Amino acid sequence: MLCLGIESSCDECSLALVRDGILLEQVLASQAELHSIFGGVVPELASREHYRHIGPLFDLLGQKSGINPDELDLVAVTRGPGLLGSLLVGTAFAKALALGLNIPLLGINHLHAHLFACGLEHNLVYPALSLLVSGGHTEIHLIEAPDKLIKLGQTIDDAAGEAYDKIGNMLGLKYPAGKQIDILALEADCAPYCLPRPYLDNNSLNFSFSGLKTAASLLIKNNPALTEFTHPLHMRELSRFCASLNQSVSAVLAHKLSLALDQHTQVRSIWLAGGVAANSAVREQIENLASSRNLCFLVPSTHFCTDNAAMTAFLGEILGEMGYFHFLDMEAYPRGRKIPADMQKNTI
Ligand code: KG4
Ligand code: ZN
């Protein structure tokens, strides 16, 4: 099956082609530079940019892959969660293609797509426990099959990526700050002080990162040198702070995942995904956890951790092969609204 994937949930507009589980081609237009001026994604601007890019990207994908639209068997598109205006651009484009080419449409849950990015380069092993860490979400799932994901825990306030971005903003770093913090962290050991590891004194599989943000904000206020990047000594302080932040976030994530493993001893693998899965400390800690429990560890290459359409097309093809599709009245769902289980199944 040849599946076109479309991703436009936030600030990356991307289209990709997957056939038999293999990524054939991907194109992507990032808006990160544009939004960094404002310190975060501006929804109105994002949808306009998607609207401007999506048609030319579709043509570019055809040119680069040498594949004609009439060869497509399925259009899989991110339907949420995300920014509503941005999602509407992708879903409207996907519906037009499905209608014009007379092929099925399939709406994809963006969070599930992030998790299935693990399958782009590895064989997927079930049942799995997954940790999804992105700019908007921090969640643990039990994955029993491609169409059976059970959410076990989530953040009760900020997502891990949101904490990186907000703390980065306080430090004067450009949005999104997670990658820069990670690069700085590699330059030094942790600072002598310890940033908190919030919400660990319970058995819940939920997370909380707002306390970490408050502690970081107080520390930054009391150490203005952290925001002055001109002096090498100050840079060293900043690197030590970033290393401590990496340490704190990754320790919280590993602790909660380890609790989940204690409760679900049947799992055979750990999947780590989402933008923050690109973080060096998070990758290392979760990989250590997997090896200490003799479990397979699946994590995408860093360029498949952040938003991309390869993961959308990959999960789309799996679900399409299982007979799933949506009618053309499929709706898009912004962050915060529950995505209904309304996939149709072809039983022939
Ligand atoms: O998954 P993603 O591309 O978009 C969402 O669906 O949210 O994740 C973006 C998030 C941002 O918060 C960004 O700062 C964070 O991933 N991020 C990182 C790293 N690379 C991206 N956070 C920590 N370390 C990184 N290396
Ligand atoms: Zn994402």
CSV table of C-alpha atoms and ligand atoms in Angstrom, one decimal:
chain,number,residue,atom,x,y,z
A,1,MET,CA,0.0,0.0,0.0
A,2,LEU,CA,1.3,3.5,-0.9
A,3,CYS,CA,0.3,5.9,1.8
A,4,LEU,CA,0.7,9.7,1.7
A,5,GLY,CA,1.0,11.2,5.2
A,6,ILE,CA,0.2,14.9,6.0
A,7,GLU,CA,1.3,16.6,9.2
A,8,SER,CA,0.3,20.2,10.0
A,9,SER,CA,-0.6,20.1,13.7
A,10,CYS,CA,1.7,22.9,14.8
A,11,ASP,CA,4.6,24.7,13.1
A,12,GLU,CA,6.0,22.1,10.8
A,13,CYS,CA,4.3,21.5,7.5
A,14,SER,CA,5.3,18.1,6.2
A,15,LEU,CA,4.3,15.4,3.6
A,16,ALA,CA,5.7,11.9,3.2
A,17,LEU,CA,5.3,8.7,1.3
A,18,VAL,CA,5.5,5.3,2.9
A,19,ARG,CA,5.1,2.0,1.1
A,20,ASP,CA,5.4,-1.4,2.9
A,21,GLY,CA,6.6,0.3,6.0
A,22,ILE,CA,9.5,2.0,4.2
A,23,LEU,CA,9.8,5.8,4.0
A,24,LEU,CA,10.2,6.7,0.3
A,25,GLU,CA,10.4,10.4,0.6
A,26,GLN,CA,9.6,13.3,2.9
A,27,VAL,CA,9.3,17.1,2.5
A,28,LEU,CA,9.1,19.5,5.3
A,29,ALA,CA,8.8,23.3,5.7
A,30,SER,CA,9.6,24.5,9.2
A,31,GLN,CA,8.2,27.7,10.6
A,32,ALA,CA,10.4,27.6,13.8
A,33,GLU,CA,12.4,30.7,12.7
A,34,LEU,CA,9.3,32.7,12.1
A,35,HIS,CA,7.7,31.9,15.4
A,36,SER,CA,10.9,32.3,17.4
A,37,ILE,CA,10.6,36.1,17.1
A,38,PHE,CA,7.4,35.9,19.2
A,39,GLY,CA,8.7,33.4,21.8
A,40,GLY,CA,6.2,30.7,20.8
A,41,VAL,CA,3.9,29.5,18.0
A,42,VAL,CA,1.4,32.2,16.9
A,43,PRO,CA,-1.7,30.1,15.8
A,44,GLU,CA,-3.0,32.5,13.1
A,45,LEU,CA,0.5,32.8,11.5
A,46,ALA,CA,1.0,29.1,11.7
A,47,SER,CA,-2.2,28.3,9.7
A,48,ARG,CA,-1.4,30.9,7.1
A,49,GLU,CA,2.0,29.4,6.6
A,50,HIS,CA,0.6,25.9,6.3
A,51,TYR,CA,-1.9,27.2,3.7
A,52,ARG,CA,1.0,28.8,1.8
A,53,HIS,CA,3.3,25.8,1.9
A,54,ILE,CA,1.1,22.7,1.6
A,55,GLY,CA,0.3,22.8,-2.2
A,56,PRO,CA,3.9,23.5,-3.3
A,57,LEU,CA,5.2,20.8,-0.9
A,58,PHE,CA,2.8,18.3,-2.4
A,59,ASP,CA,4.3,19.1,-5.9
A,60,LEU,CA,7.8,18.9,-4.5
A,61,LEU,CA,7.1,15.5,-3.0
A,62,GLY,CA,5.9,14.3,-6.4
A,63,GLN,CA,9.0,15.6,-8.1
A,64,LYS,CA,11.5,14.2,-5.5
A,65,SER,CA,9.8,10.7,-5.4
A,66,GLY,CA,8.8,10.4,-9.0
A,67,ILE,CA,5.5,9.2,-7.8
A,68,ASN,CA,2.2,10.4,-9.4
A,69,PRO,CA,-0.8,11.2,-7.3
A,70,ASP,CA,-2.8,8.5,-9.1
A,71,GLU,CA,-0.5,5.9,-7.6
A,72,LEU,CA,-1.6,6.7,-4.0
A,73,ASP,CA,-3.7,4.1,-2.2
A,74,LEU,CA,-4.5,6.1,1.0
A,75,VAL,CA,-4.2,9.6,2.5
A,76,ALA,CA,-3.4,9.7,6.2
A,77,VAL,CA,-3.6,13.1,7.9
A,78,THR,CA,-3.0,14.4,11.4
A,79,ARG,CA,-6.5,15.3,12.8
A,80,GLY,CA,-5.3,16.3,16.3
A,81,PRO,CA,-4.4,17.2,18.9
A,82,GLY,CA,-2.8,20.5,17.6
A,83,LEU,CA,-3.7,24.0,16.6
A,84,LEU,CA,-7.2,24.0,15.1
A,85,GLY,CA,-6.5,26.4,12.2
A,86,SER,CA,-3.3,24.4,11.3
A,87,LEU,CA,-5.1,21.1,11.5
A,88,LEU,CA,-7.9,22.3,9.3
A,89,VAL,CA,-5.4,23.2,6.5
A,90,GLY,CA,-4.0,19.6,6.5
A,91,THR,CA,-7.3,17.9,6.8
A,92,ALA,CA,-9.0,20.0,4.1
A,93,PHE,CA,-6.1,19.3,1.8
A,94,ALA,CA,-6.3,15.5,2.6
A,95,LYS,CA,-10.0,15.4,2.0
A,96,ALA,CA,-9.7,17.1,-1.3
A,97,LEU,CA,-7.1,14.6,-2.4
A,98,ALA,CA,-9.1,11.6,-1.2
A,99,LEU,CA,-12.2,12.9,-3.0
A,100,GLY,CA,-10.3,13.8,-6.2
A,101,LEU,CA,-8.3,10.6,-6.4
A,102,ASN,CA,-11.1,8.4,-5.1
A,103,ILE,CA,-9.0,6.8,-2.4
A,104,PRO,CA,-9.7,6.4,1.4
A,105,LEU,CA,-9.0,9.1,3.9
A,106,LEU,CA,-7.7,8.3,7.4
A,107,GLY,CA,-7.4,10.7,10.3
A,108,ILE,CA,-4.4,10.1,12.5
A,109,ASN,CA,-3.9,10.9,16.2
A,110,HIS,CA,-0.7,13.0,16.3
A,111,LEU,CA,0.4,11.5,19.6
A,112,HIS,CA,0.0,7.9,18.4
A,113,ALA,CA,2.0,8.9,15.2
A,114,HIS,CA,4.8,10.1,17.4
A,115,LEU,CA,5.0,6.8,19.1
A,116,PHE,CA,4.9,4.8,15.9
A,117,ALA,CA,7.8,6.8,14.6
A,118,CYS,CA,9.7,4.1,16.5
A,119,GLY,CA,8.8,1.7,13.7
A,120,LEU,CA,10.4,3.7,10.9
A,121,GLU,CA,13.8,2.2,11.8
A,122,HIS,CA,13.0,-0.7,14.2
A,123,ASN,CA,10.7,-3.7,14.3
A,124,LEU,CA,7.9,-2.9,16.6
A,125,VAL,CA,7.6,-5.2,19.6
A,126,TYR,CA,4.3,-5.6,21.5
A,127,PRO,CA,3.1,-5.3,24.2
A,128,ALA,CA,5.0,-2.1,24.9
A,129,LEU,CA,5.1,0.7,27.4
A,130,SER,CA,5.6,4.1,25.8
A,131,LEU,CA,6.8,7.4,27.0
A,132,LEU,CA,5.6,10.3,24.8
A,133,VAL,CA,7.4,13.6,25.6
A,134,SER,CA,6.6,16.5,23.3
A,135,GLY,CA,6.0,20.3,23.4
A,136,GLY,CA,2.4,19.8,24.4
A,137,HIS,CA,2.2,16.3,26.0
A,138,THR,CA,3.9,14.0,28.4
A,139,GLU,CA,2.1,10.6,28.5
A,140,ILE,CA,2.6,7.0,29.3
A,141,HIS,CA,0.7,4.4,27.2
A,142,LEU,CA,0.3,0.7,27.2
A,143,ILE,CA,0.4,-0.4,23.6
A,144,GLU,CA,-1.1,-3.8,22.9
A,145,ALA,CA,-1.6,-3.4,19.1
A,146,PRO,CA,-1.6,-0.5,16.6
A,147,ASP,CA,-5.3,0.1,17.3
A,148,LYS,CA,-5.1,-0.6,21.1
A,149,LEU,CA,-3.3,2.1,23.0
A,150,ILE,CA,-4.3,2.6,26.7
A,151,LYS,CA,-3.3,5.9,28.3
A,152,LEU,CA,-1.9,5.2,31.8
A,153,GLY,CA,-0.7,8.7,32.8
A,154,GLN,CA,-0.1,12.2,31.7
A,155,THR,CA,1.0,15.6,32.9
A,156,ILE,CA,-1.3,17.5,35.2
A,157,ASP,CA,0.2,20.8,34.2
A,158,ASP,CA,3.1,21.6,31.8
A,159,ALA,CA,4.5,19.1,29.3
A,160,ALA,CA,8.2,18.3,29.5
A,161,GLY,CA,8.9,20.2,26.3
A,162,GLU,CA,6.9,23.1,27.5
A,163,ALA,CA,9.1,23.3,30.6
A,164,TYR,CA,12.2,23.3,28.4
A,165,ASP,CA,10.7,26.1,26.2
A,166,LYS,CA,9.5,28.3,29.1
A,167,ILE,CA,12.7,27.9,31.1
A,168,GLY,CA,14.6,28.6,27.9
A,169,ASN,CA,12.6,31.8,27.4
A,170,MET,CA,13.5,32.9,30.9
A,171,LEU,CA,17.2,32.3,30.0
A,172,GLY,CA,16.8,34.4,26.9
A,173,LEU,CA,17.1,31.5,24.5
A,174,LYS,CA,15.2,31.3,21.2
A,175,TYR,CA,12.0,29.3,21.0
A,176,PRO,CA,11.9,26.3,20.9
A,177,ALA,CA,14.7,26.1,23.5
A,178,GLY,CA,14.9,22.3,24.2
A,179,LYS,CA,17.5,21.5,21.7
A,180,GLN,CA,19.7,24.5,22.7
A,181,ILE,CA,19.5,23.6,26.4
A,182,ASP,CA,20.5,20.0,25.5
A,183,ILE,CA,23.5,21.2,23.5
A,184,LEU,CA,24.6,23.6,26.3
A,185,ALA,CA,24.1,20.8,28.8
A,186,LEU,CA,26.7,18.6,27.0
A,187,GLU,CA,29.4,21.3,27.8
A,188,ALA,CA,29.4,20.8,31.6
A,189,ASP,CA,28.5,18.6,34.5
A,190,CYS,CA,25.5,19.4,36.7
A,191,ALA,CA,25.6,22.5,38.9
A,192,PRO,CA,26.2,21.9,42.7
A,193,TYR,CA,22.6,22.9,43.5
A,194,CYS,CA,19.9,20.5,42.6
A,195,LEU,CA,16.7,21.4,40.6
A,196,PRO,CA,13.6,19.7,42.0
A,197,ARG,CA,12.3,16.4,40.7
A,198,PRO,CA,8.6,17.1,41.2
A,199,TYR,CA,5.7,14.8,41.9
A,200,LEU,CA,7.6,11.7,42.7
A,201,ASP,CA,6.3,11.0,46.2
A,202,ASN,CA,3.2,9.1,45.0
A,203,ASN,CA,2.3,6.0,43.0
A,204,SER,CA,0.5,8.0,40.3
A,205,LEU,CA,1.7,7.6,36.7
A,206,ASN,CA,0.9,11.3,36.2
A,207,PHE,CA,3.6,14.0,35.8
A,208,SER,CA,4.0,17.6,37.0
A,209,PHE,CA,6.6,20.0,35.7
A,210,SER,CA,5.2,23.4,36.8
A,211,GLY,CA,7.2,23.3,40.1
A,212,LEU,CA,10.4,22.7,38.2
A,213,LYS,CA,9.6,25.8,36.1
A,214,THR,CA,9.0,27.9,39.3
A,215,ALA,CA,12.2,26.7,40.9
A,216,ALA,CA,14.1,27.5,37.7
A,217,SER,CA,12.6,30.9,37.5
A,218,LEU,CA,13.7,31.7,41.1
A,219,LEU,CA,17.2,30.5,40.5
A,220,ILE,CA,17.5,32.5,37.3
A,221,LYS,CA,16.2,35.7,39.1
A,222,ASN,CA,18.9,35.1,41.8
A,223,ASN,CA,21.6,34.4,39.3
A,224,PRO,CA,21.4,37.1,36.6
A,225,ALA,CA,24.7,35.8,35.2
A,226,LEU,CA,22.7,32.9,33.8
A,227,THR,CA,21.2,35.2,31.2
A,228,GLU,CA,24.4,37.0,30.2
A,229,PHE,CA,26.0,35.0,27.5
A,230,THR,CA,29.1,37.1,26.9
A,231,HIS,CA,31.5,36.0,29.6
A,232,PRO,CA,33.0,32.4,29.3
A,233,LEU,CA,32.4,31.9,33.1
A,234,HIS,CA,28.8,32.8,32.7
A,235,MET,CA,28.5,30.4,29.8
A,236,ARG,CA,29.9,27.7,32.0
A,237,GLU,CA,27.3,28.5,34.7
A,238,LEU,CA,24.6,28.4,32.1
A,239,SER,CA,25.8,25.0,30.8
A,240,ARG,CA,25.8,23.6,34.4
A,241,PHE,CA,22.3,24.9,34.9
A,242,CYS,CA,21.2,23.2,31.6
A,243,ALA,CA,22.9,19.9,32.6
A,244,SER,CA,21.0,20.0,36.0
A,245,LEU,CA,17.7,20.7,34.1
A,246,ASN,CA,18.4,17.7,31.8
A,247,GLN,CA,19.2,15.6,34.9
A,248,SER,CA,16.0,16.6,36.7
A,249,VAL,CA,13.6,16.1,33.7
A,250,SER,CA,15.1,12.7,32.7
A,251,ALA,CA,15.1,11.4,36.3
A,252,VAL,CA,11.4,12.2,36.7
A,253,LEU,CA,10.5,10.6,33.4
A,254,ALA,CA,12.6,7.4,34.2
A,255,HIS,CA,11.1,7.2,37.7
A,256,LYS,CA,7.5,7.3,36.4
A,257,LEU,CA,8.2,4.9,33.6
A,258,SER,CA,9.8,2.5,36.0
A,259,LEU,CA,6.6,2.6,38.2
A,260,ALA,CA,4.6,1.8,35.1
A,261,LEU,CA,6.8,-1.2,34.4
A,262,ASP,CA,6.3,-2.5,37.9
A,263,GLN,CA,2.6,-2.4,37.3
A,264,HIS,CA,2.7,-3.9,33.8
A,265,THR,CA,5.2,-6.8,33.9
A,266,GLN,CA,3.9,-8.3,30.7
A,267,VAL,CA,5.5,-5.7,28.4
A,268,ARG,CA,8.4,-6.6,26.1
A,269,SER,CA,9.6,-3.2,25.0
A,270,ILE,CA,9.8,0.5,25.8
A,271,TRP,CA,9.1,3.0,23.1
A,272,LEU,CA,10.3,6.6,23.6
A,273,ALA,CA,9.0,9.3,21.3
A,274,GLY,CA,8.2,13.0,20.8
A,275,GLY,CA,10.4,16.1,20.5
A,276,VAL,CA,11.9,15.7,23.9
A,277,ALA,CA,12.9,12.1,23.0
A,278,ALA,CA,15.7,13.8,21.1
A,279,ASN,CA,17.2,14.9,24.5
A,280,SER,CA,20.5,13.2,25.2
A,281,ALA,CA,19.9,12.7,29.0
A,282,VAL,CA,16.3,11.4,28.4
A,283,ARG,CA,17.5,8.9,25.8
A,284,GLU,CA,20.3,7.7,28.1
A,285,GLN,CA,18.2,7.3,31.2
A,286,ILE,CA,15.3,5.5,29.5
A,287,GLU,CA,17.7,3.3,27.6
A,288,ASN,CA,19.4,2.4,30.9
A,289,LEU,CA,16.0,1.6,32.4
A,290,ALA,CA,15.1,-0.7,29.5
A,291,SER,CA,18.4,-2.6,29.7
A,292,SER,CA,18.1,-2.9,33.5
A,293,ARG,CA,14.7,-4.6,32.9
A,294,ASN,CA,15.9,-6.7,29.9
A,295,LEU,CA,13.5,-4.9,27.6
A,296,CYS,CA,13.9,-3.9,23.9
A,297,PHE,CA,14.4,-0.1,23.7
A,298,LEU,CA,12.9,1.6,20.7
A,299,VAL,CA,13.5,5.3,20.0
A,300,PRO,CA,13.5,7.1,16.6
A,301,SER,CA,16.5,9.0,15.2
A,302,THR,CA,16.4,12.5,16.5
A,303,HIS,CA,15.0,13.9,13.2
A,304,PHE,CA,12.0,11.6,13.5
A,305,CYS,CA,11.4,12.7,17.2
A,306,THR,CA,10.1,16.2,16.3
A,307,ASP,CA,7.1,16.7,14.1
A,308,ASN,CA,7.2,15.0,10.7
A,309,ALA,CA,4.9,13.4,8.2
A,310,ALA,CA,6.9,10.1,7.9
A,311,MET,CA,5.4,9.0,11.2
A,312,THR,CA,1.9,10.0,10.1
A,313,ALA,CA,2.3,8.0,6.8
A,314,PHE,CA,3.8,5.0,8.6
A,315,LEU,CA,1.0,4.7,11.2
A,316,GLY,CA,-1.5,5.5,8.4
A,317,GLU,CA,-0.3,2.6,6.3
A,318,ILE,CA,-0.5,0.1,9.3
A,319,LEU,CA,-4.0,1.2,10.1
A,320,GLY,CA,-5.0,1.3,6.5
A,321,GLU,CA,-3.8,-2.3,6.0
A,322,MET,CA,-6.0,-3.3,8.9
A,323,GLY,CA,-9.0,-1.9,7.0
A,324,TYR,CA,-9.4,1.4,8.9
A,325,PHE,CA,-10.6,4.6,7.2
A,326,HIS,CA,-12.7,7.8,7.9
A,327,PHE,CA,-15.6,9.3,6.0
A,328,LEU,CA,-15.2,12.7,4.5
A,329,ASP,CA,-17.0,14.3,7.5
A,330,MET,CA,-14.1,13.5,9.8
A,331,GLU,CA,-13.4,16.4,12.1
A,332,ALA,CA,-10.1,18.0,13.4
A,333,TYR,CA,-9.6,18.2,17.2
A,334,PRO,CA,-7.5,20.9,18.9
A,335,ARG,CA,-5.4,20.2,22.0
A,336,GLY,CA,-7.6,19.6,25.1
A,337,ARG,CA,-10.5,18.0,23.2
A,338,LYS,CA,-10.9,14.2,23.3
A,339,ILE,CA,-10.4,12.6,19.9
A,340,PRO,CA,-13.3,10.2,19.3
A,341,ALA,CA,-12.8,6.5,18.4
A,342,ASP,CA,-14.7,7.0,15.1
A,343,MET,CA,-12.5,5.1,12.6
A,344,GLN,CA,-14.5,3.0,10.3
A,345,LYS,CA,-13.4,-0.6,9.5
A,346,ASN,CA,-13.6,-2.3,6.2
A,347,THR,CA,-14.1,-5.9,6.9
A,348,ILE,CA,-13.7,-7.2,3.3
B,1,KG4,O1,7.0,16.6,19.2
B,1,KG4,P1,7.4,18.0,18.9
B,1,KG4,O2,8.1,18.3,17.6
B,1,KG4,O3,6.1,18.9,18.8
B,1,KG4,C1,4.9,18.7,19.5
B,1,KG4,O4,4.1,17.9,19.1
B,1,KG4,O5,4.9,19.3,20.6
B,1,KG4,O6,8.1,18.6,20.2
B,1,KG4,C2,8.6,19.8,20.3
B,1,KG4,C3,9.3,20.0,21.6
B,1,KG4,C4,9.7,21.4,22.0
B,1,KG4,O7,9.2,21.7,23.3
B,1,KG4,C5,11.2,21.4,21.9
B,1,KG4,O8,11.8,22.3,22.8
B,1,KG4,C6,11.5,20.0,22.4
B,1,KG4,O9,10.5,19.2,21.7
B,1,KG4,N1,12.8,19.5,22.0
B,1,KG4,C7,13.7,19.1,22.9
B,1,KG4,C8,14.9,18.7,22.2
B,1,KG4,N2,14.6,18.8,20.9
B,1,KG4,C9,13.3,19.2,20.8
B,1,KG4,N3,13.7,19.1,24.3
B,1,KG4,C10,14.8,18.7,25.0
B,1,KG4,N4,15.9,18.3,24.3
B,1,KG4,C11,16.0,18.3,23.0
B,1,KG4,N5,17.1,17.8,22.4
B,2,ZN,ZN,4.4,16.6,17.9
